[in-house]
Amino acid sequence: MKRKITYRIFLLVISLLPMSHAVAEIMPACDNRITWVGRTSFEHTGAVSFDWTAVYCRIRVAGDTLRLHISDSGRNFYNVYVDRQIDDTPSYVITTQGDSIYTFVFRRCRRVHSVILQKRTEAEQGTTTFYTAETDGFFLQAEPLRKRQIEFIGDSYTCGYGIENCDSTDRFTPETENVCKSFVSLIAHHLNADYEVIAHSGMGVCRNYNSKFPGWTMPKRYRYRFDMDSVENPYYGNSEWNPFVIIMLGGNDFSCGVTPDYDKFRDAYFDLLSNFNDSTTIICCTKNKNTELSRYVEQVVLESNLANIHFFACDFDEYTNNRQYLGADKHPDERAHRRLAAQILSFIKPFF
């Protein structure tokens, strides 16, 4: 039997706590003392809903306990960081499923605690809704959005698909997906930036993997608040969000031995780029050099009318030859993502 990755999954409380527990303050998830990063929907009820991968929130509490009321339409995994940075090892990994209360009891050696929760699985695993936060103490203002902000647009590589598996012949399971370990997170942490991830496995520019879901490619998905939602929730942007943009797309367009028509590819890429203006710096990346995809993307950049757009081709094959550094379904593992992040960082550092 192939060895699978072992997870310490802490589902702290799976049902409502008795009414006798001490509560000093109850705060709705939309309270401005909570800092949300990523595309979210603030409901009139005070709840916050979302499904895109890597969405995270920061909560600061003066007390000994934190209770979160969360529901999920599917089954998602979250990293929870207590009194540590998001690039550190998580304090807990929790599973959100159904409607539950999750309770965290803090060490009493310090009175004020910072908590970060980050979604590590992608949208097709379900939509999460945060309702309330409770404590036996009181809530403080969490760290606001950082000055540096990065938006990553991509596919399964960007999502950290299969990153925590150790066998490239194993099939993907949600437990092995962790965007928090992918190259996007590594880059953001290195630059001390907040980041948003607009990515979905199998998505392409003009053609998805194996031609699945025709017409529902990343340029279309990008325009919506929810990845898996209908067209009833368009996304109009966020005045506080002014990101540096890194796009890593196109591999799925060339999947299964198909080469897409260049004009169709270019027009779809231009459709995605039309969401930005000259004030935004955009890096269009490909995973490998000297491929038809890299030539396509480089030509798109040359033909673009945007002032601050650039092309960079990584050398990913260097790390994945001979089945090295691969996780589930032959996707890159943590070692490969670290090397990919280092390559991109070397190119983008002059922009910061």
mmCIF file of C-alpha atoms in Angstrom:
data_model
loop_
_atom_site.group_PDB
_atom_site.id
_atom_site.type_symbol
_atom_site.label_atom_id
_atom_site.label_comp_id
_atom_site.label_asym_id
_atom_site.label_seq_id
_atom_site.Cartn_x
_atom_site.Cartn_y
_atom_site.Cartn_z
ATOM 1 C CA MET A 1 0.000 0.000 0.000
ATOM 2 C CA LYS A 2 1.312 3.394 -0.928
ATOM 3 C CA ARG A 3 2.102 5.608 1.981
ATOM 4 C CA LYS A 4 -0.327 8.489 2.314
ATOM 5 C CA ILE A 5 0.295 11.739 4.061
ATOM 6 C CA THR A 6 -0.837 11.792 7.696
ATOM 7 C CA TYR A 7 -2.806 14.804 8.914
ATOM 8 C CA ARG A 8 -3.399 16.064 12.406
ATOM 9 C CA ILE A 9 -6.895 17.326 11.826
ATOM 10 C CA PHE A 10 -8.371 19.000 14.845
ATOM 11 C CA LEU A 11 -12.150 19.184 14.677
ATOM 12 C CA LEU A 12 -12.412 20.769 18.085
ATOM 13 C CA VAL A 13 -16.181 20.867 18.531
ATOM 14 C CA ILE A 14 -18.667 19.470 16.031
ATOM 15 C CA SER A 15 -21.880 20.517 17.733
ATOM 16 C CA LEU A 16 -23.175 23.541 19.573
ATOM 17 C CA LEU A 17 -21.696 24.039 23.001
ATOM 18 C CA PRO A 18 -23.912 24.040 26.081
ATOM 19 C CA MET A 19 -25.484 27.399 26.838
ATOM 20 C CA SER A 20 -23.619 27.555 30.136
ATOM 21 C CA HIS A 21 -20.277 28.531 28.575
ATOM 22 C CA ALA A 22 -19.046 32.016 29.380
ATOM 23 C CA VAL A 23 -19.492 34.552 26.577
ATOM 24 C CA ALA A 24 -18.482 38.160 27.037
ATOM 25 C CA GLU A 25 -18.752 39.277 23.408
ATOM 26 C CA ILE A 26 -20.332 37.957 20.215
ATOM 27 C CA MET A 27 -19.157 39.542 16.993
ATOM 28 C CA PRO A 28 -20.663 39.028 13.502
ATOM 29 C CA ALA A 29 -18.240 37.831 10.843
ATOM 30 C CA CYS A 30 -18.677 41.078 8.898
ATOM 31 C CA ASP A 31 -17.455 43.208 11.827
ATOM 32 C CA ASN A 32 -14.728 45.565 10.623
ATOM 33 C CA ARG A 33 -12.423 44.422 13.425
ATOM 34 C CA ILE A 34 -11.924 41.225 11.405
ATOM 35 C CA THR A 35 -9.638 41.642 8.389
ATOM 36 C CA TRP A 36 -10.730 39.557 5.401
ATOM 37 C CA VAL A 37 -8.375 38.895 2.494
ATOM 38 C CA GLY A 38 -9.758 37.481 -0.741
ATOM 39 C CA ARG A 39 -13.086 37.627 -2.523
ATOM 40 C CA THR A 40 -15.927 37.425 -0.027
ATOM 41 C CA SER A 41 -19.614 38.240 0.140
ATOM 42 C CA PHE A 42 -20.810 40.216 3.156
ATOM 43 C CA GLU A 43 -24.413 39.138 3.759
ATOM 44 C CA HIS A 44 -27.161 41.328 5.238
ATOM 45 C CA THR A 45 -27.325 38.872 8.148
ATOM 46 C CA GLY A 46 -23.758 39.765 9.155
ATOM 47 C CA ALA A 47 -22.330 36.510 7.790
ATOM 48 C CA VAL A 48 -19.417 36.282 5.340
ATOM 49 C CA SER A 49 -19.446 33.681 2.540
ATOM 50 C CA PHE A 50 -16.820 32.658 -0.009
ATOM 51 C CA ASP A 51 -15.487 29.729 -2.004
ATOM 52 C CA TRP A 52 -12.243 30.809 -3.731
ATOM 53 C CA THR A 53 -9.122 29.076 -2.468
ATOM 54 C CA ALA A 54 -6.720 30.820 -0.037
ATOM 55 C CA VAL A 55 -9.293 33.260 1.398
ATOM 56 C CA TYR A 56 -8.219 34.120 4.928
ATOM 57 C CA CYS A 57 -9.170 36.274 7.884
ATOM 58 C CA ARG A 58 -7.309 37.780 10.817
ATOM 59 C CA ILE A 59 -8.928 37.981 14.262
ATOM 60 C CA ARG A 60 -7.460 39.545 17.409
ATOM 61 C CA VAL A 61 -8.938 38.619 20.754
ATOM 62 C CA ALA A 62 -8.274 39.435 24.398
ATOM 63 C CA GLY A 63 -9.503 36.340 26.189
ATOM 64 C CA ASP A 64 -8.911 32.677 26.875
ATOM 65 C CA THR A 65 -11.236 31.204 24.241
ATOM 66 C CA LEU A 66 -12.458 31.796 20.712
ATOM 67 C CA ARG A 67 -15.577 30.141 19.301
ATOM 68 C CA LEU A 68 -16.422 30.333 15.617
ATOM 69 C CA HIS A 69 -19.796 29.482 14.103
ATOM 70 C CA ILE A 70 -19.117 28.181 10.587
ATOM 71 C CA SER A 71 -21.112 26.231 8.018
ATOM 72 C CA ASP A 72 -20.011 24.661 4.759
ATOM 73 C CA SER A 73 -21.961 23.428 1.755
ATOM 74 C CA GLY A 74 -19.315 20.756 1.220
ATOM 75 C CA ARG A 75 -16.144 19.732 3.021
ATOM 76 C CA ASN A 76 -13.184 22.111 3.153
ATOM 77 C CA PHE A 77 -9.872 22.189 4.995
ATOM 78 C CA TYR A 78 -8.505 25.216 6.834
ATOM 79 C CA ASN A 79 -5.155 26.062 8.356
ATOM 80 C CA VAL A 80 -5.471 27.826 11.706
ATOM 81 C CA TYR A 81 -2.576 29.929 13.003
ATOM 82 C CA VAL A 82 -2.661 30.988 16.653
ATOM 83 C CA ASP A 83 -0.091 33.608 17.692
ATOM 84 C CA ARG A 84 2.075 32.860 14.675
ATOM 85 C CA GLN A 85 2.475 34.100 11.142
ATOM 86 C CA ILE A 86 0.714 32.555 8.212
ATOM 87 C CA ASP A 87 3.978 31.239 6.767
ATOM 88 C CA ASP A 88 4.604 29.174 9.891
ATOM 89 C CA THR A 89 3.378 25.645 10.647
ATOM 90 C CA PRO A 90 -0.346 25.893 11.408
ATOM 91 C CA SER A 91 -1.484 25.389 14.977
ATOM 92 C CA TYR A 92 -4.407 23.302 13.732
ATOM 93 C CA VAL A 93 -5.957 21.977 10.554
ATOM 94 C CA ILE A 94 -9.749 21.899 10.779
ATOM 95 C CA THR A 95 -12.390 20.425 8.519
ATOM 96 C CA THR A 96 -15.505 22.499 7.872
ATOM 97 C CA GLN A 97 -18.560 20.430 7.047
ATOM 98 C CA GLY A 98 -22.197 21.126 7.811
ATOM 99 C CA ASP A 99 -23.031 23.629 10.549
ATOM 100 C CA SER A 100 -20.670 23.593 13.549
ATOM 101 C CA ILE A 101 -19.053 25.546 16.359
ATOM 102 C CA TYR A 102 -15.243 25.398 16.528
ATOM 103 C CA THR A 103 -13.667 26.244 19.886
ATOM 104 C CA PHE A 104 -10.058 27.231 20.501
ATOM 105 C CA VAL A 105 -8.679 27.444 24.041
ATOM 106 C CA PHE A 106 -5.587 29.630 24.369
ATOM 107 C CA ARG A 107 -2.614 29.352 26.678
ATOM 108 C CA ARG A 108 -2.929 31.717 29.592
ATOM 109 C CA CYS A 109 0.659 32.907 29.375
ATOM 110 C CA ARG A 110 -0.552 35.781 27.213
ATOM 111 C CA ARG A 111 -3.802 37.662 27.233
ATOM 112 C CA VAL A 112 -4.063 38.976 23.657
ATOM 113 C CA HIS A 113 -4.080 36.447 20.817
ATOM 114 C CA SER A 114 -3.961 36.743 17.033
ATOM 115 C CA VAL A 115 -5.734 34.058 15.013
ATOM 116 C CA ILE A 116 -5.614 33.514 11.238
ATOM 117 C CA LEU A 117 -7.845 31.048 9.382
ATOM 118 C CA GLN A 118 -7.038 30.269 5.752
ATOM 119 C CA LYS A 119 -8.895 28.090 3.266
ATOM 120 C CA ARG A 120 -6.494 25.549 1.798
ATOM 121 C CA THR A 121 -8.865 23.737 -0.602
ATOM 122 C CA GLU A 122 -10.432 25.108 -3.752
ATOM 123 C CA ALA A 123 -13.969 26.131 -4.565
ATOM 124 C CA GLU A 124 -15.383 22.873 -5.870
ATOM 125 C CA GLN A 125 -15.060 21.460 -2.347
ATOM 126 C CA GLY A 126 -17.822 23.802 -1.174
ATOM 127 C CA THR A 127 -18.809 27.305 -0.074
ATOM 128 C CA THR A 128 -17.982 28.348 3.485
ATOM 129 C CA THR A 129 -20.038 30.778 5.568
ATOM 130 C CA PHE A 130 -18.681 32.410 8.743
ATOM 131 C CA TYR A 131 -21.486 33.598 11.020
ATOM 132 C CA THR A 132 -20.103 34.772 14.357
ATOM 133 C CA ALA A 133 -17.059 34.830 16.618
ATOM 134 C CA GLU A 134 -17.430 34.600 20.402
ATOM 135 C CA THR A 135 -15.008 35.011 23.284
ATOM 136 C CA ASP A 136 -15.001 35.104 27.059
ATOM 137 C CA GLY A 137 -13.067 38.375 26.740
ATOM 138 C CA PHE A 138 -13.374 40.964 23.979
ATOM 139 C CA PHE A 139 -12.268 41.534 20.402
ATOM 140 C CA LEU A 140 -9.655 44.012 19.210
ATOM 141 C CA GLN A 141 -8.859 45.419 15.782
ATOM 142 C CA ALA A 142 -6.931 42.838 13.730
ATOM 143 C CA GLU A 143 -3.953 43.770 11.578
ATOM 144 C CA PRO A 144 -5.294 45.698 8.548
ATOM 145 C CA LEU A 145 -4.489 44.971 4.916
ATOM 146 C CA ARG A 146 -0.779 45.243 4.238
ATOM 147 C CA LYS A 147 0.632 47.807 1.850
ATOM 148 C CA ARG A 148 1.963 45.107 -0.449
ATOM 149 C CA GLN A 149 -0.772 43.130 -2.163
ATOM 150 C CA ILE A 150 -0.416 40.393 -4.764
ATOM 151 C CA GLU A 151 -3.068 38.710 -6.867
ATOM 152 C CA PHE A 152 -2.314 35.312 -8.375
ATOM 153 C CA ILE A 153 -4.368 33.961 -11.278
ATOM 154 C CA GLY A 154 -3.880 30.352 -12.245
ATOM 155 C CA ASP A 155 -4.836 26.699 -12.273
ATOM 156 C CA SER A 156 -4.067 23.551 -10.247
ATOM 157 C CA TYR A 157 -0.399 24.455 -9.784
ATOM 158 C CA THR A 158 -1.439 27.731 -8.209
ATOM 159 C CA CYS A 159 -3.938 25.924 -5.958
ATOM 160 C CA GLY A 160 -1.320 23.577 -4.500
ATOM 161 C CA TYR A 161 -3.131 20.560 -5.966
ATOM 162 C CA GLY A 162 -1.719 17.309 -4.533
ATOM 163 C CA ILE A 163 1.194 19.185 -2.941
ATOM 164 C CA GLU A 164 1.183 17.210 0.313
ATOM 165 C CA ASN A 165 1.250 13.772 -1.266
ATOM 166 C CA CYS A 166 4.540 11.898 -1.574
ATOM 167 C CA ASP A 167 3.716 9.581 -4.491
ATOM 168 C CA SER A 168 3.217 10.911 -8.019
ATOM 169 C CA THR A 169 1.133 7.869 -9.011
ATOM 170 C CA ASP A 170 -1.476 8.510 -6.315
ATOM 171 C CA ARG A 171 -4.727 10.141 -7.320
ATOM 172 C CA PHE A 172 -5.715 13.511 -5.904
ATOM 173 C CA THR A 173 -7.736 13.859 -2.707
ATOM 174 C CA PRO A 174 -8.734 17.172 -1.062
ATOM 175 C CA GLU A 175 -6.633 16.300 1.990
ATOM 176 C CA THR A 176 -3.461 16.634 -0.098
ATOM 177 C CA GLU A 177 -4.313 20.085 -1.468
ATOM 178 C CA ASN A 178 -2.796 23.064 0.350
ATOM 179 C CA VAL A 179 -2.502 26.425 -1.375
ATOM 180 C CA CYS A 180 -0.773 27.688 1.778
ATOM 181 C CA LYS A 181 2.334 25.719 0.716
ATOM 182 C CA SER A 182 2.266 26.587 -2.967
ATOM 183 C CA PHE A 183 4.569 29.003 -4.766
ATOM 184 C CA VAL A 184 1.991 31.787 -4.438
ATOM 185 C CA SER A 185 2.034 31.674 -0.650
ATOM 186 C CA LEU A 186 5.824 31.422 -0.545
ATOM 187 C CA ILE A 187 6.182 34.506 -2.737
ATOM 188 C CA ALA A 188 3.690 36.531 -0.701
ATOM 189 C CA HIS A 189 5.293 35.571 2.605
ATOM 190 C CA HIS A 190 8.758 36.460 1.335
ATOM 191 C CA LEU A 191 7.526 39.918 0.297
ATOM 192 C CA ASN A 192 5.426 40.402 3.454
ATOM 193 C CA ALA A 193 2.352 40.877 1.276
ATOM 194 C CA ASP A 194 -1.298 40.034 1.567
ATOM 195 C CA TYR A 195 -2.451 37.928 -1.341
ATOM 196 C CA GLU A 196 -5.523 36.767 -3.204
ATOM 197 C CA VAL A 197 -5.736 33.628 -5.322
ATOM 198 C CA ILE A 198 -8.090 33.431 -8.290
ATOM 199 C CA ALA A 199 -7.425 29.899 -9.450
ATOM 200 C CA HIS A 200 -9.178 26.646 -10.227
ATOM 201 C CA SER A 201 -7.773 23.268 -11.242
ATOM 202 C CA GLY A 202 -8.160 22.430 -14.906
ATOM 203 C CA MET A 203 -8.915 25.982 -15.997
ATOM 204 C CA GLY A 204 -7.306 27.474 -19.064
ATOM 205 C CA VAL A 205 -7.259 30.694 -21.036
ATOM 206 C CA CYS A 206 -9.412 29.584 -23.981
ATOM 207 C CA ARG A 207 -9.649 25.828 -23.322
ATOM 208 C CA ASN A 208 -9.871 23.861 -20.094
ATOM 209 C CA TYR A 209 -8.173 20.544 -19.368
ATOM 210 C CA ASN A 210 -9.334 17.928 -21.862
ATOM 211 C CA SER A 211 -11.853 20.484 -23.225
ATOM 212 C CA LYS A 212 -14.067 20.220 -20.119
ATOM 213 C CA PHE A 213 -16.638 22.907 -19.301
ATOM 214 C CA PRO A 214 -16.388 24.712 -22.649
ATOM 215 C CA GLY A 215 -16.892 28.446 -22.348
ATOM 216 C CA TRP A 216 -16.255 28.516 -18.592
ATOM 217 C CA THR A 217 -12.576 29.368 -18.708
ATOM 218 C CA MET A 218 -10.601 31.571 -16.324
ATOM 219 C CA PRO A 219 -11.285 34.879 -18.142
ATOM 220 C CA LYS A 220 -14.995 34.314 -17.453
ATOM 221 C CA ARG A 221 -14.608 32.951 -13.908
ATOM 222 C CA TYR A 222 -12.433 35.898 -12.988
ATOM 223 C CA ARG A 223 -15.370 38.295 -13.170
ATOM 224 C CA TYR A 224 -17.392 36.668 -10.383
ATOM 225 C CA ARG A 225 -17.369 36.922 -6.619
ATOM 226 C CA PHE A 226 -17.776 33.150 -6.261
ATOM 227 C CA ASP A 227 -15.727 30.670 -8.268
ATOM 228 C CA MET A 228 -18.514 28.063 -8.490
ATOM 229 C CA ASP A 229 -21.395 30.512 -8.440
ATOM 230 C CA SER A 230 -23.855 31.477 -11.150
ATOM 231 C CA VAL A 231 -23.472 34.726 -13.066
ATOM 232 C CA GLU A 232 -25.737 36.455 -10.533
ATOM 233 C CA ASN A 233 -22.790 37.629 -8.389
ATOM 234 C CA PRO A 234 -20.415 39.728 -10.489
ATOM 235 C CA TYR A 235 -17.300 41.089 -8.833
ATOM 236 C CA TYR A 236 -16.747 44.820 -9.163
ATOM 237 C CA GLY A 237 -13.416 45.060 -7.387
ATOM 238 C CA ASN A 238 -12.326 46.396 -4.005
ATOM 239 C CA SER A 239 -11.158 49.967 -3.560
ATOM 240 C CA GLU A 240 -8.740 48.840 -0.837
ATOM 241 C CA TRP A 241 -7.194 46.154 -3.044
ATOM 242 C CA ASN A 242 -4.477 47.391 -5.417
ATOM 243 C CA PRO A 243 -2.459 44.321 -6.271
ATOM 244 C CA PHE A 244 0.646 43.382 -8.190
ATOM 245 C CA VAL A 245 -0.657 40.632 -10.522
ATOM 246 C CA ILE A 246 1.025 37.329 -11.393
ATOM 247 C CA ILE A 247 -0.678 35.108 -13.992
ATOM 248 C CA MET A 248 0.324 31.463 -14.405
ATOM 249 C CA LEU A 249 -2.108 30.086 -16.976
ATOM 250 C CA GLY A 250 -2.117 28.177 -20.239
ATOM 251 C CA GLY A 251 -0.971 24.659 -19.436
ATOM 252 C CA ASN A 252 -4.498 23.272 -19.645
ATOM 253 C CA ASP A 253 -5.051 24.908 -23.040
ATOM 254 C CA PHE A 254 -2.356 22.571 -24.407
ATOM 255 C CA SER A 255 -3.539 19.483 -22.499
ATOM 256 C CA CYS A 256 -4.076 16.070 -24.070
ATOM 257 C CA GLY A 257 -1.924 16.845 -27.104
ATOM 258 C CA VAL A 258 -4.029 19.754 -28.338
ATOM 259 C CA THR A 259 -2.519 23.032 -29.550
ATOM 260 C CA PRO A 260 -5.094 25.838 -29.487
ATOM 261 C CA ASP A 261 -5.371 28.386 -32.255
ATOM 262 C CA TYR A 262 -3.130 31.339 -31.372
ATOM 263 C CA ASP A 263 -5.653 34.029 -32.289
ATOM 264 C CA LYS A 264 -8.284 32.405 -30.070
ATOM 265 C CA PHE A 265 -5.768 32.068 -27.235
ATOM 266 C CA ARG A 266 -4.624 35.690 -27.625
ATOM 267 C CA ASP A 267 -8.162 37.084 -27.685
ATOM 268 C CA ALA A 268 -9.099 35.135 -24.536
ATOM 269 C CA TYR A 269 -5.915 36.276 -22.770
ATOM 270 C CA PHE A 270 -6.701 39.873 -23.788
ATOM 271 C CA ASP A 271 -10.166 39.395 -22.299
ATOM 272 C CA LEU A 272 -8.557 38.506 -18.966
ATOM 273 C CA LEU A 273 -6.126 41.413 -19.207
ATOM 274 C CA SER A 274 -8.992 43.829 -19.885
ATOM 275 C CA ASN A 275 -9.744 43.709 -16.148
ATOM 276 C CA PHE A 276 -6.589 45.759 -15.504
ATOM 277 C CA ASN A 277 -5.223 49.147 -16.512
ATOM 278 C CA ASP A 278 -1.802 50.743 -16.890
ATOM 279 C CA SER A 279 -1.501 51.377 -13.151
ATOM 280 C CA THR A 280 -1.283 47.625 -12.480
ATOM 281 C CA THR A 281 1.975 45.717 -12.891
ATOM 282 C CA ILE A 282 1.296 42.312 -14.451
ATOM 283 C CA ILE A 283 3.695 39.381 -14.775
ATOM 284 C CA CYS A 284 2.575 36.722 -17.258
ATOM 285 C CA CYS A 285 4.390 33.484 -16.444
ATOM 286 C CA THR A 286 4.745 30.067 -17.986
ATOM 287 C CA LYS A 287 6.017 26.965 -16.214
ATOM 288 C CA ASN A 288 8.649 26.180 -18.837
ATOM 289 C CA LYS A 289 10.860 27.856 -21.418
ATOM 290 C CA ASN A 290 11.011 27.231 -25.139
ATOM 291 C CA THR A 291 7.563 25.671 -25.474
ATOM 292 C CA GLU A 292 4.646 26.548 -27.705
ATOM 293 C CA LEU A 293 2.850 27.890 -24.611
ATOM 294 C CA SER A 294 5.761 30.157 -23.653
ATOM 295 C CA ARG A 295 5.913 31.472 -27.223
ATOM 296 C CA TYR A 296 2.160 32.139 -27.175
ATOM 297 C CA VAL A 297 2.245 34.030 -23.879
ATOM 298 C CA GLU A 298 5.348 36.007 -24.812
ATOM 299 C CA GLN A 299 3.662 37.099 -28.036
ATOM 300 C CA VAL A 300 0.492 38.070 -26.144
ATOM 301 C CA VAL A 301 2.574 40.314 -23.894
ATOM 302 C CA LEU A 302 4.268 41.892 -26.918
ATOM 303 C CA GLU A 303 0.904 42.595 -28.557
ATOM 304 C CA SER A 304 -0.722 43.934 -25.384
ATOM 305 C CA ASN A 305 -1.331 47.653 -25.075
ATOM 306 C CA LEU A 306 -0.765 47.646 -21.313
ATOM 307 C CA ALA A 307 2.193 49.717 -20.115
ATOM 308 C CA ASN A 308 3.301 47.576 -17.172
ATOM 309 C CA ILE A 309 3.052 44.024 -18.467
ATOM 310 C CA HIS A 310 5.996 41.604 -18.532
ATOM 311 C CA PHE A 311 6.728 38.006 -19.532
ATOM 312 C CA PHE A 312 8.705 35.451 -17.534
ATOM 313 C CA ALA A 313 9.291 31.778 -18.362
ATOM 314 C CA CYS A 314 10.264 29.501 -15.500
ATOM 315 C CA ASP A 315 12.341 26.372 -15.929
ATOM 316 C CA PHE A 316 10.049 23.970 -14.149
ATOM 317 C CA ASP A 317 11.174 20.844 -16.000
ATOM 318 C CA GLU A 318 14.463 21.133 -14.156
ATOM 319 C CA TYR A 319 12.661 20.017 -10.990
ATOM 320 C CA THR A 320 10.198 17.464 -12.320
ATOM 321 C CA ASN A 321 12.283 15.243 -14.589
ATOM 322 C CA ASN A 322 12.463 11.546 -13.737
ATOM 323 C CA ARG A 323 9.389 11.868 -11.489
ATOM 324 C CA GLN A 324 11.275 13.894 -8.930
ATOM 325 C CA TYR A 325 9.540 16.477 -6.745
ATOM 326 C CA LEU A 326 6.049 15.360 -7.726
ATOM 327 C CA GLY A 327 2.924 14.927 -5.610
ATOM 328 C CA ALA A 328 -0.500 13.483 -6.410
ATOM 329 C CA ASP A 329 -1.429 13.152 -10.094
ATOM 330 C CA LYS A 330 2.136 14.159 -11.020
ATOM 331 C CA HIS A 331 1.647 17.693 -9.750
ATOM 332 C CA PRO A 332 4.532 19.522 -8.037
ATOM 333 C CA ASP A 333 5.236 18.794 -4.386
ATOM 334 C CA GLU A 334 6.520 21.222 -1.760
ATOM 335 C CA ARG A 335 10.147 21.026 -2.953
ATOM 336 C CA ALA A 336 9.173 21.902 -6.510
ATOM 337 C CA HIS A 337 7.002 24.795 -5.351
ATOM 338 C CA ARG A 338 9.876 26.209 -3.314
ATOM 339 C CA ARG A 339 12.093 26.194 -6.397
ATOM 340 C CA LEU A 340 9.353 27.678 -8.560
ATOM 341 C CA ALA A 341 8.823 30.474 -6.020
ATOM 342 C CA ALA A 342 12.566 31.213 -5.966
ATOM 343 C CA GLN A 343 12.662 31.598 -9.743
ATOM 344 C CA ILE A 344 9.713 33.984 -9.853
ATOM 345 C CA LEU A 345 11.015 35.985 -6.886
ATOM 346 C CA SER A 346 14.337 36.521 -8.644
ATOM 347 C CA PHE A 347 12.464 38.069 -11.548
ATOM 348 C CA ILE A 348 9.955 40.241 -9.658
ATOM 349 C CA LYS A 349 12.162 41.596 -6.846
ATOM 350 C CA PRO A 350 13.228 44.667 -8.880
ATOM 351 C CA PHE A 351 9.550 45.688 -9.036
ATOM 352 C CA PHE A 352 9.320 46.058 -5.235
#
